[in-house]
Short mmCIF file of C-alpha atoms and ligand atoms in Angstrom, two decimals:
data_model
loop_
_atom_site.label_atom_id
_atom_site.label_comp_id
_atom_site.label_asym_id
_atom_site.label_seq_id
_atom_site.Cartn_x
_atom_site.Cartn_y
_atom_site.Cartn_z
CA UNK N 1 6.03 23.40 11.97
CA UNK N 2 8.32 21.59 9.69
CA UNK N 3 6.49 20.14 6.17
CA UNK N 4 7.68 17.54 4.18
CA UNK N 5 7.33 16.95 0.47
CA UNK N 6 5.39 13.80 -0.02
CA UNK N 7 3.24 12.22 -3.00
CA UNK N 8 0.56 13.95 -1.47
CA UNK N 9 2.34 17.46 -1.55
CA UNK N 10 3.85 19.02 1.06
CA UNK N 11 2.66 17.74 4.25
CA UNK N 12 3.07 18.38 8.32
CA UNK N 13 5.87 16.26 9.67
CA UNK N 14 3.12 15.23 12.33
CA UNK N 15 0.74 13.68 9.41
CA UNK N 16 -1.86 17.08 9.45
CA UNK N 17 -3.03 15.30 12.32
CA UNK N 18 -1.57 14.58 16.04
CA UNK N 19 -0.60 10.86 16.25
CA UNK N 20 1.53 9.46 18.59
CA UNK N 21 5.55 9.69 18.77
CA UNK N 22 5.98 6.03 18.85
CA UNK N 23 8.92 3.97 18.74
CA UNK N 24 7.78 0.50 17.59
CA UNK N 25 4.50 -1.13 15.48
CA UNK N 26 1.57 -2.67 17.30
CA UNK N 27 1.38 -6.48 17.04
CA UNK N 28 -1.75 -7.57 16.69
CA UNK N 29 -3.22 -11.32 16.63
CA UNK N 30 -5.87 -11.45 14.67
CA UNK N 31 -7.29 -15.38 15.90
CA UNK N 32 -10.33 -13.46 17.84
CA UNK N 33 -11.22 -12.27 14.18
CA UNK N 34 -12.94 -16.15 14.07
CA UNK N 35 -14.58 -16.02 17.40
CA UNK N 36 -18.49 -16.33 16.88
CA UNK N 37 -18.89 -14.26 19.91
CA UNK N 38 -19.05 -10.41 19.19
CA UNK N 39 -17.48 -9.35 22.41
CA UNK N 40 -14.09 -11.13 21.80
CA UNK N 41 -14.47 -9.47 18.11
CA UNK N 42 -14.81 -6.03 19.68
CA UNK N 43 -11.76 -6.27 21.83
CA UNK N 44 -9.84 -6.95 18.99
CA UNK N 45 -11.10 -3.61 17.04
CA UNK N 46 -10.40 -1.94 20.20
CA UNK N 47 -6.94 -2.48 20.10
CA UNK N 48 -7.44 -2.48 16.19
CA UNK N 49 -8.80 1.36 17.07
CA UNK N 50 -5.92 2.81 19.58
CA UNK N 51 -3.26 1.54 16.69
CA UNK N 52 -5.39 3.06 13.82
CA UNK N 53 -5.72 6.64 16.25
CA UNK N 54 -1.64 6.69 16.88
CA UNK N 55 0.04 5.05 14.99
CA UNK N 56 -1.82 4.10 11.33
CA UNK N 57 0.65 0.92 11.13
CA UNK N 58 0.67 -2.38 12.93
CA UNK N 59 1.45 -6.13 12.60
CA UNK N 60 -0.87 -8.55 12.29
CA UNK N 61 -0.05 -12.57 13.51
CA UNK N 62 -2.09 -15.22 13.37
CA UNK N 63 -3.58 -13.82 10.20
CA UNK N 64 -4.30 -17.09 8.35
CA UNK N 65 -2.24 -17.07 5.16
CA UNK N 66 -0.39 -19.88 4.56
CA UNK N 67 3.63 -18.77 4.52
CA UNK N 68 3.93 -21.28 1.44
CA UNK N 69 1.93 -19.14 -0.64
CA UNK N 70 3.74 -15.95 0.01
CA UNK N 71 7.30 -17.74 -0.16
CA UNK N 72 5.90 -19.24 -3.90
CA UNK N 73 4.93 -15.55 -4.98
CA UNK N 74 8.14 -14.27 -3.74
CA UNK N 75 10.31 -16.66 -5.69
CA UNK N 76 8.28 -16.17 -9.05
CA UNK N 77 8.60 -12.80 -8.24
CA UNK N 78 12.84 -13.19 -8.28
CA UNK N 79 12.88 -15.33 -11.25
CA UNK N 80 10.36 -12.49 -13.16
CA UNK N 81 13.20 -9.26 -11.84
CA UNK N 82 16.27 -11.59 -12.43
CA UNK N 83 15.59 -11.59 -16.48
CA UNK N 84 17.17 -9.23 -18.32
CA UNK N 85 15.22 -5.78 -18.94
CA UNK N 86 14.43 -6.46 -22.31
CA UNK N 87 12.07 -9.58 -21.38
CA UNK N 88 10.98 -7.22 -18.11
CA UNK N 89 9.90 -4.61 -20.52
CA UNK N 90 7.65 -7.01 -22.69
CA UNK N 91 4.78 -6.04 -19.68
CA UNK N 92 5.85 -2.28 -19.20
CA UNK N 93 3.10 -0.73 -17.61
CA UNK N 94 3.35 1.89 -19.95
CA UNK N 95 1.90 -0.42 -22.55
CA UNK N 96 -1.66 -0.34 -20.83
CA UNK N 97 -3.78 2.18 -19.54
CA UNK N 98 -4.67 1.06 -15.92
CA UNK N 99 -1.26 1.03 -13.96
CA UNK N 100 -0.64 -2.93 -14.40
CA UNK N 101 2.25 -4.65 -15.18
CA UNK N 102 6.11 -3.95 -15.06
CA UNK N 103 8.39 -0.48 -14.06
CA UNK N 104 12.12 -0.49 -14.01
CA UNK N 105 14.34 0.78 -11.27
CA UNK N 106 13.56 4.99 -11.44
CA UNK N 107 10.32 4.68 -12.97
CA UNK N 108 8.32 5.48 -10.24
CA UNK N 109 8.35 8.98 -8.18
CA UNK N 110 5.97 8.62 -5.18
CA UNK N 111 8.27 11.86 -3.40
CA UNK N 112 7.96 14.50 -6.20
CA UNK N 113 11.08 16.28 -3.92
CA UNK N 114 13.17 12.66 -5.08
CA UNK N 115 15.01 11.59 -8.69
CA UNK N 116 12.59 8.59 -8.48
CA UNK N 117 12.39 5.61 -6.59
CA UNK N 118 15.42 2.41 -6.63
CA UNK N 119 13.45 -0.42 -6.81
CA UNK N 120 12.04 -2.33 -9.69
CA UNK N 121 7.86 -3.72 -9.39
CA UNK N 122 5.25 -5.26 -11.24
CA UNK N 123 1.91 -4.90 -10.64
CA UNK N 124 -1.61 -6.89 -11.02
CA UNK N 125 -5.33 -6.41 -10.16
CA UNK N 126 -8.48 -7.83 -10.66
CA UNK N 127 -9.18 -8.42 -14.71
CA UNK N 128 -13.07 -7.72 -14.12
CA UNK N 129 -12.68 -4.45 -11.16
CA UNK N 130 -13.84 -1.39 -12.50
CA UNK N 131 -10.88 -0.13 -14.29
CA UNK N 132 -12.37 3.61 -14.24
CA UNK N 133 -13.48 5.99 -17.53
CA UNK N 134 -12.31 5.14 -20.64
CA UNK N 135 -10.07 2.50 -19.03
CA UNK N 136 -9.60 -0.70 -21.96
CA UNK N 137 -6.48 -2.77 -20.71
CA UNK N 138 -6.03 -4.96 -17.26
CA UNK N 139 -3.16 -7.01 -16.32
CA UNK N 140 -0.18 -7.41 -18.66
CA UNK N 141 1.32 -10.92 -17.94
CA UNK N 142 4.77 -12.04 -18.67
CA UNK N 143 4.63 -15.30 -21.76
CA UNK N 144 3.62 -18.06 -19.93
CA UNK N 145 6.66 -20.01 -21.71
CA UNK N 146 9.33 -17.64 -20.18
CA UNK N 147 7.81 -17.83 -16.87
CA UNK N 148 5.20 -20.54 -16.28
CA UNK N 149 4.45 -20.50 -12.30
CA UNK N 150 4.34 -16.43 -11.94
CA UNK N 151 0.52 -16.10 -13.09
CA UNK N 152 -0.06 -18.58 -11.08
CA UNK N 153 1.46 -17.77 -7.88
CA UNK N 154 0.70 -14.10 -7.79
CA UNK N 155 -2.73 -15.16 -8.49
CA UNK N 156 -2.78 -17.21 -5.66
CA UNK N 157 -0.93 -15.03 -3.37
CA UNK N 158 -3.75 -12.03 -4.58
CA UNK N 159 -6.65 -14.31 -3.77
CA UNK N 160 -5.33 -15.08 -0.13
CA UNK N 161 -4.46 -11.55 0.50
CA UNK N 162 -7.72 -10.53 -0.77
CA UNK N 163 -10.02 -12.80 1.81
CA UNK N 164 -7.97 -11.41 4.43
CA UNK N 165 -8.68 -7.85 3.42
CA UNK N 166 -12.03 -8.35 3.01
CA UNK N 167 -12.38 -10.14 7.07
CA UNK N 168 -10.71 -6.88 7.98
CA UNK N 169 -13.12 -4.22 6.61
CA UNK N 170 -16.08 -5.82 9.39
CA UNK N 171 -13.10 -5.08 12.22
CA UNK N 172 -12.51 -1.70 10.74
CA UNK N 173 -16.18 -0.57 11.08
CA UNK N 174 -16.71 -2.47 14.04
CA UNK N 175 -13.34 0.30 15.74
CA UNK N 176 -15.36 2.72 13.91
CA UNK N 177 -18.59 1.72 16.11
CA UNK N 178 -20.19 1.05 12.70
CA UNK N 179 -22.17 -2.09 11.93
CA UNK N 180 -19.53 -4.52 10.92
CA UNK N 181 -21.04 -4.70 7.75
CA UNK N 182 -21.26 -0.79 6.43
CA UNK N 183 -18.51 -1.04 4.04
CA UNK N 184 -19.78 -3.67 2.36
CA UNK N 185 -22.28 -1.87 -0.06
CA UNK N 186 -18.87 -0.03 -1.00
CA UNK N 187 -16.61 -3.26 -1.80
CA UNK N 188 -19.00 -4.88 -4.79
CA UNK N 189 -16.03 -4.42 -7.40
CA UNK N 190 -12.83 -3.14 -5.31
CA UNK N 191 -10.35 -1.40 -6.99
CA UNK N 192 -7.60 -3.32 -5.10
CA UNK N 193 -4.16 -3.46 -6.42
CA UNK N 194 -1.03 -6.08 -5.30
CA UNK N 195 2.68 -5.63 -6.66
CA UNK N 196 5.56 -7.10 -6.24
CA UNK N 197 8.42 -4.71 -5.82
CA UNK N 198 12.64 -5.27 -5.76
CA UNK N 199 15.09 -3.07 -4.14
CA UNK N 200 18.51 -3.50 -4.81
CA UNK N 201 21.06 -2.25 -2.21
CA UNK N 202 21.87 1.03 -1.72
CA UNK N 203 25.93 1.40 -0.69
CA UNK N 204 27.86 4.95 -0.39
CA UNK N 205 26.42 8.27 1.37
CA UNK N 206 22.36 8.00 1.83
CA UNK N 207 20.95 10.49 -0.55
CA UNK N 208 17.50 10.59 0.20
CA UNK N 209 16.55 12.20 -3.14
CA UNK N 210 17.49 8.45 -4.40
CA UNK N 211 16.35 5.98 -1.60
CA UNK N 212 14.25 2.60 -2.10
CA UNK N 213 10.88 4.34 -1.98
CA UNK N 214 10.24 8.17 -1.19
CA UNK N 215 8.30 9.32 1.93
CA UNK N 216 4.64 8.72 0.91
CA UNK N 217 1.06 7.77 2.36
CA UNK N 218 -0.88 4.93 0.43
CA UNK N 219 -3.76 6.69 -1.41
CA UNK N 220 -6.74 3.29 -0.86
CA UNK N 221 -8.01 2.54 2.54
CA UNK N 222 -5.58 0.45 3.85
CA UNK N 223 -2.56 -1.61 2.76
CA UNK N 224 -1.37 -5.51 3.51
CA UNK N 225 2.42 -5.24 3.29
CA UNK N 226 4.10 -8.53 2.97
CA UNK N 227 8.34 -8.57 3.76
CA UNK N 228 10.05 -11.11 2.39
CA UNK N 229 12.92 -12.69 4.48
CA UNK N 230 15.02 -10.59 6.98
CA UNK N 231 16.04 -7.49 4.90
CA UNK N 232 14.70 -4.67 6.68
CA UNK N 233 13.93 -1.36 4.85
CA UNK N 234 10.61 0.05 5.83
CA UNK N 235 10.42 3.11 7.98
CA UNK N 236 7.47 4.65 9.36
CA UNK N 237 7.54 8.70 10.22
CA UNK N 238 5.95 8.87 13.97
CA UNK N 239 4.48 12.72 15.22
CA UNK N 240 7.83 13.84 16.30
CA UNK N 241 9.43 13.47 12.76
CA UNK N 242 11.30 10.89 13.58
CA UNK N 243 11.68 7.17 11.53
CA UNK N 244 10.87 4.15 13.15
CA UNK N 245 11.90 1.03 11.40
CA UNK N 246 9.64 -1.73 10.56
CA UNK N 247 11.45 -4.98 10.46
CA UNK N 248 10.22 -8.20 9.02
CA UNK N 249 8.86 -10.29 11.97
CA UNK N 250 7.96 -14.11 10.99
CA UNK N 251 4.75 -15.20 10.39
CA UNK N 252 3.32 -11.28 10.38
CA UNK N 253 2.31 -8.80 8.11
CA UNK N 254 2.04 -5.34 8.23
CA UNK N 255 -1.05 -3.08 7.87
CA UNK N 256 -0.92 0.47 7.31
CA UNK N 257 -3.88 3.00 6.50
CA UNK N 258 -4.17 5.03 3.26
CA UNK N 259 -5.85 8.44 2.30
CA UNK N 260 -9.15 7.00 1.74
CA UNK N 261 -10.26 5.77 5.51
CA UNK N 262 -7.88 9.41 6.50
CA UNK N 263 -10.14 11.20 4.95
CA UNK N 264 -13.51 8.90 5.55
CA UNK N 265 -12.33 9.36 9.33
CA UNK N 266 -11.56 13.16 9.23
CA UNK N 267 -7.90 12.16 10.18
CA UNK N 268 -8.90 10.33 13.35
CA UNK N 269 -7.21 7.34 11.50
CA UNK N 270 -3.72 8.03 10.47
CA UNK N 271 -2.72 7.67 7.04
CA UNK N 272 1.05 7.64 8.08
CA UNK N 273 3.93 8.51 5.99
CA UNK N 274 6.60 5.75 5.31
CA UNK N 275 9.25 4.85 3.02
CA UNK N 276 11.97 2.60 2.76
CA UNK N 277 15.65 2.44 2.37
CA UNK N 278 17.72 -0.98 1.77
CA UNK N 279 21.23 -0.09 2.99
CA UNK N 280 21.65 -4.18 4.01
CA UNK N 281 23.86 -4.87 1.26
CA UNK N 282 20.88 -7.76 0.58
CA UNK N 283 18.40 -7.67 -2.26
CA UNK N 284 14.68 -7.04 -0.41
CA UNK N 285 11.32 -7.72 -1.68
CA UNK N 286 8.15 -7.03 -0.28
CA UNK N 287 4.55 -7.47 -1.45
CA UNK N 288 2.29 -4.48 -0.92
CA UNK N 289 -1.68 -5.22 -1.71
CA UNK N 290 -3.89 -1.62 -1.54
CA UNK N 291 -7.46 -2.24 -0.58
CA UNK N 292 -9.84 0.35 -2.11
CA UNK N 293 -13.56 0.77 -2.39
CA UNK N 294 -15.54 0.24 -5.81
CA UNK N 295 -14.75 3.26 -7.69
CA UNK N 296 -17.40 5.28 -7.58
CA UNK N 297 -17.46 5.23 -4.13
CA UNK N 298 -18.33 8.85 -2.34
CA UNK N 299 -15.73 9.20 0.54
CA UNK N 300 -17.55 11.85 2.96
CA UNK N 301 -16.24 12.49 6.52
CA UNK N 302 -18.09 9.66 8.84
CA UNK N 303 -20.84 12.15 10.51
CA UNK N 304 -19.33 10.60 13.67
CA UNK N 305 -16.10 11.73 13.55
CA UNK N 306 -17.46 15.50 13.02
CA UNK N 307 -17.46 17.61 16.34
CA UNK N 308 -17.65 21.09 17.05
CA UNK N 309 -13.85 21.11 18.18
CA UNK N 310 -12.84 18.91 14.61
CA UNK N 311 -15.01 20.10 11.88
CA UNK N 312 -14.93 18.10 8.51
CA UNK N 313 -11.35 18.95 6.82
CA UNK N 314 -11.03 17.26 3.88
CA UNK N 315 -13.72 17.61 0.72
CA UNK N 316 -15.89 14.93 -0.71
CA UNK N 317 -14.13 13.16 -3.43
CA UNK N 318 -14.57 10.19 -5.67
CA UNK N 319 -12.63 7.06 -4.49
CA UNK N 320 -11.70 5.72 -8.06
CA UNK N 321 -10.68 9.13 -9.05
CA UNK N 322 -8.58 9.59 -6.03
CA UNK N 323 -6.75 6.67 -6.86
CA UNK N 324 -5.98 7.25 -10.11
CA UNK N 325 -5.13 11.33 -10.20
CA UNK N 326 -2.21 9.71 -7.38
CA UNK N 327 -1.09 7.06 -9.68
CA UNK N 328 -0.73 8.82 -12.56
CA UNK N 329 1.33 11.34 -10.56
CA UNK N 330 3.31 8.52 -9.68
CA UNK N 331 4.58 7.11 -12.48
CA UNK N 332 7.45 8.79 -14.52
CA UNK N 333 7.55 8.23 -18.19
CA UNK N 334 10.94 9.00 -19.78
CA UNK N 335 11.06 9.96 -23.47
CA UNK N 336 13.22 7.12 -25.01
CA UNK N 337 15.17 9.29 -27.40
CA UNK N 338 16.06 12.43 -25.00
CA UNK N 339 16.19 10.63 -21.64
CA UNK N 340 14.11 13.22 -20.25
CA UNK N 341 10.46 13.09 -18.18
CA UNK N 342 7.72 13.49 -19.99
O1 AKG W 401 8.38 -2.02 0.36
C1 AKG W 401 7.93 -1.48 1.38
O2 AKG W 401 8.24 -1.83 2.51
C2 AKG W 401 6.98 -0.31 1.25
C3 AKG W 401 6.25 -0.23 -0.07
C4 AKG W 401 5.30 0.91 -0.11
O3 AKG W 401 5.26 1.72 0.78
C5 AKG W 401 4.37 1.07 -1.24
O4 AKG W 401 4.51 0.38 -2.27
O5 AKG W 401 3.46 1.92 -1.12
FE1 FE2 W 402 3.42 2.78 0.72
#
């Protein structure tokens, strides 16, 4: 079987576990996610489930968000990337000690097998989440009199993106036949994450040791991935190894799973691999928001997705510490004087 060398180490091509070769995303419309009656909310996690079982991405429409608040994030977000690097580097993520703030095209490496990822992001959480051990600093903000709208727009986008997140965890259980409120008791303090990310266009041969962002799952329990405009760059790897793209499609956003509901649902959920490639000759942006648990949150297979023919595969772990042993494998610090990783 052929393996691929992802963020996670090298992996099946089919995902360690058999999805589905499919050749397009799910669309999903979420407007049943309002209904007071339970039944319409349980045909919507049924077709939540089949896309979570073979695919691990979909779309989601009639989500609620207003398009105004993503379209003010996503111009702050321009204006923050257009300044020159020194002013970008005044928030360098480097400068904390919790993964917040800004990294330059290259500084990230979510494919060990790649030179690093071409794009550019910056990224926020929550100031009062658990940050994890020893963890002092939160978000690192540009000055407010270089940039006086970003705060507040990424703010605004991350508290819309958040409520959304947290009406999906009741349809997750509910696909999971769980009471729709079991995750709860894990989402007190959520270590969620949003960022803002840039990739410039790639021209010449593809070199896929130097593409937008490496082949990679997400490491929390689900991602809300926001495209801006019509640049398309996202592909998603499907159980035959091939790469189905992901346009933008107004009005939608995409969900995919991460490692954390993988491994909560002994792979019946598919924490898919995906990466993305900008060969439009257009600048792209996009908007990715992880939703964790509270850190100390013990992921152990669901006892119901434990049968004599699928035994637990994956260990207990520690949700927080997941997270952070996959970030910090992530980013690439470069020694300033010799140019080389440290
Ligand atoms: O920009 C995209 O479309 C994908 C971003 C992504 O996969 C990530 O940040 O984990
Ligand atoms: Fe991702």
């Amino acid at each position: 079987m052929t393996t691929l060398q992802t963020g996670l180490g090298e992996r099946l091509i089919s995902n360690d576990v058999n999805g589905k070769a499919f050749t397009e995303l799910p669309i999903i419309d979420l407007t049943a996610l309002s209904s007071p009656n339970l039944e319409d909310r349980k045909a919507l996690a049924a077709e939540i489930q089949a896309a979570c079982v073979d695919v691990g991405f979909f779309y989601i429409k009639n989500h609620g968000i207003a398009e105004e608040v993503l379209s003010t994030a996503f111009a702050q977000a321009r204006e923050f990337f257009d300044q020159p690097l020194d002013k970008k580097m005044l928030v360098d993520l480097h400068k904390g000690d919790s993964f917040k703030g800004y990294a330059p095209l290259m500084g990230e490496q979510v494919d060990p097998a790649s030179r690093g990822d071409v794009h550019e992001s910056f990224d926020l959480g929550s100031d009062d989440q658990a940050l994890g051990e020893g963890k002092k600093t939160g978000n690192l903000w540009p000055p407010a009199e270089d940039l006086p709208a970003f705060r507040p727009a990424l703010e605004s986008a991350w508290d819309s993106i958040m409520a959304l997140g947290k009406r999906l965890f009741p349809l997750i259980a509910l696909s999971l036949n769980l009471e729709e409120d079991y995750f709860a008791k894990y989402l007190t303090n959520p270590g969620s994450v949003m960022r803002v990310l840039s990739y410039p266009p790639q021209f010449g041969e593809v070199d896929l040791k130097e593409i937008g962002i490496g082949a990679h799952s997400d490491y929390e329990c689900f991602t809300l991935l926001c495209q801006h405009g019509d640049v398309q760059a996202l592909q998603v790897l499907n159980a035959a190894g091939d790469w189905v793209q992901a346009p933008p499609i107004p009005g939608t956003i995409v969900v995919n799973l991460g490692d954390q509901l993988q491994r909560w649902t002994n792979g019946v959920y598919k924490s898919t691999i995906h990466r993305a490639i900008n060969r439009t000759g257009k600048e792209r942006m996009s908007m990715p928001f992880f939703f964790g648990t509270d850190y100390d949150t013990l992921l152990e297979v669901l006892p119901s997705c434990i049968s004599p023919e699928r035994p637990a595969m994956y260990e207990p772990i520690i949700a927080g510490k997941w997270v952070e042993q996959r970030l910090a494998e992530t980013y690439i610090k470069v020694d300033p004087v010799t140019g080389e990783k440290i």
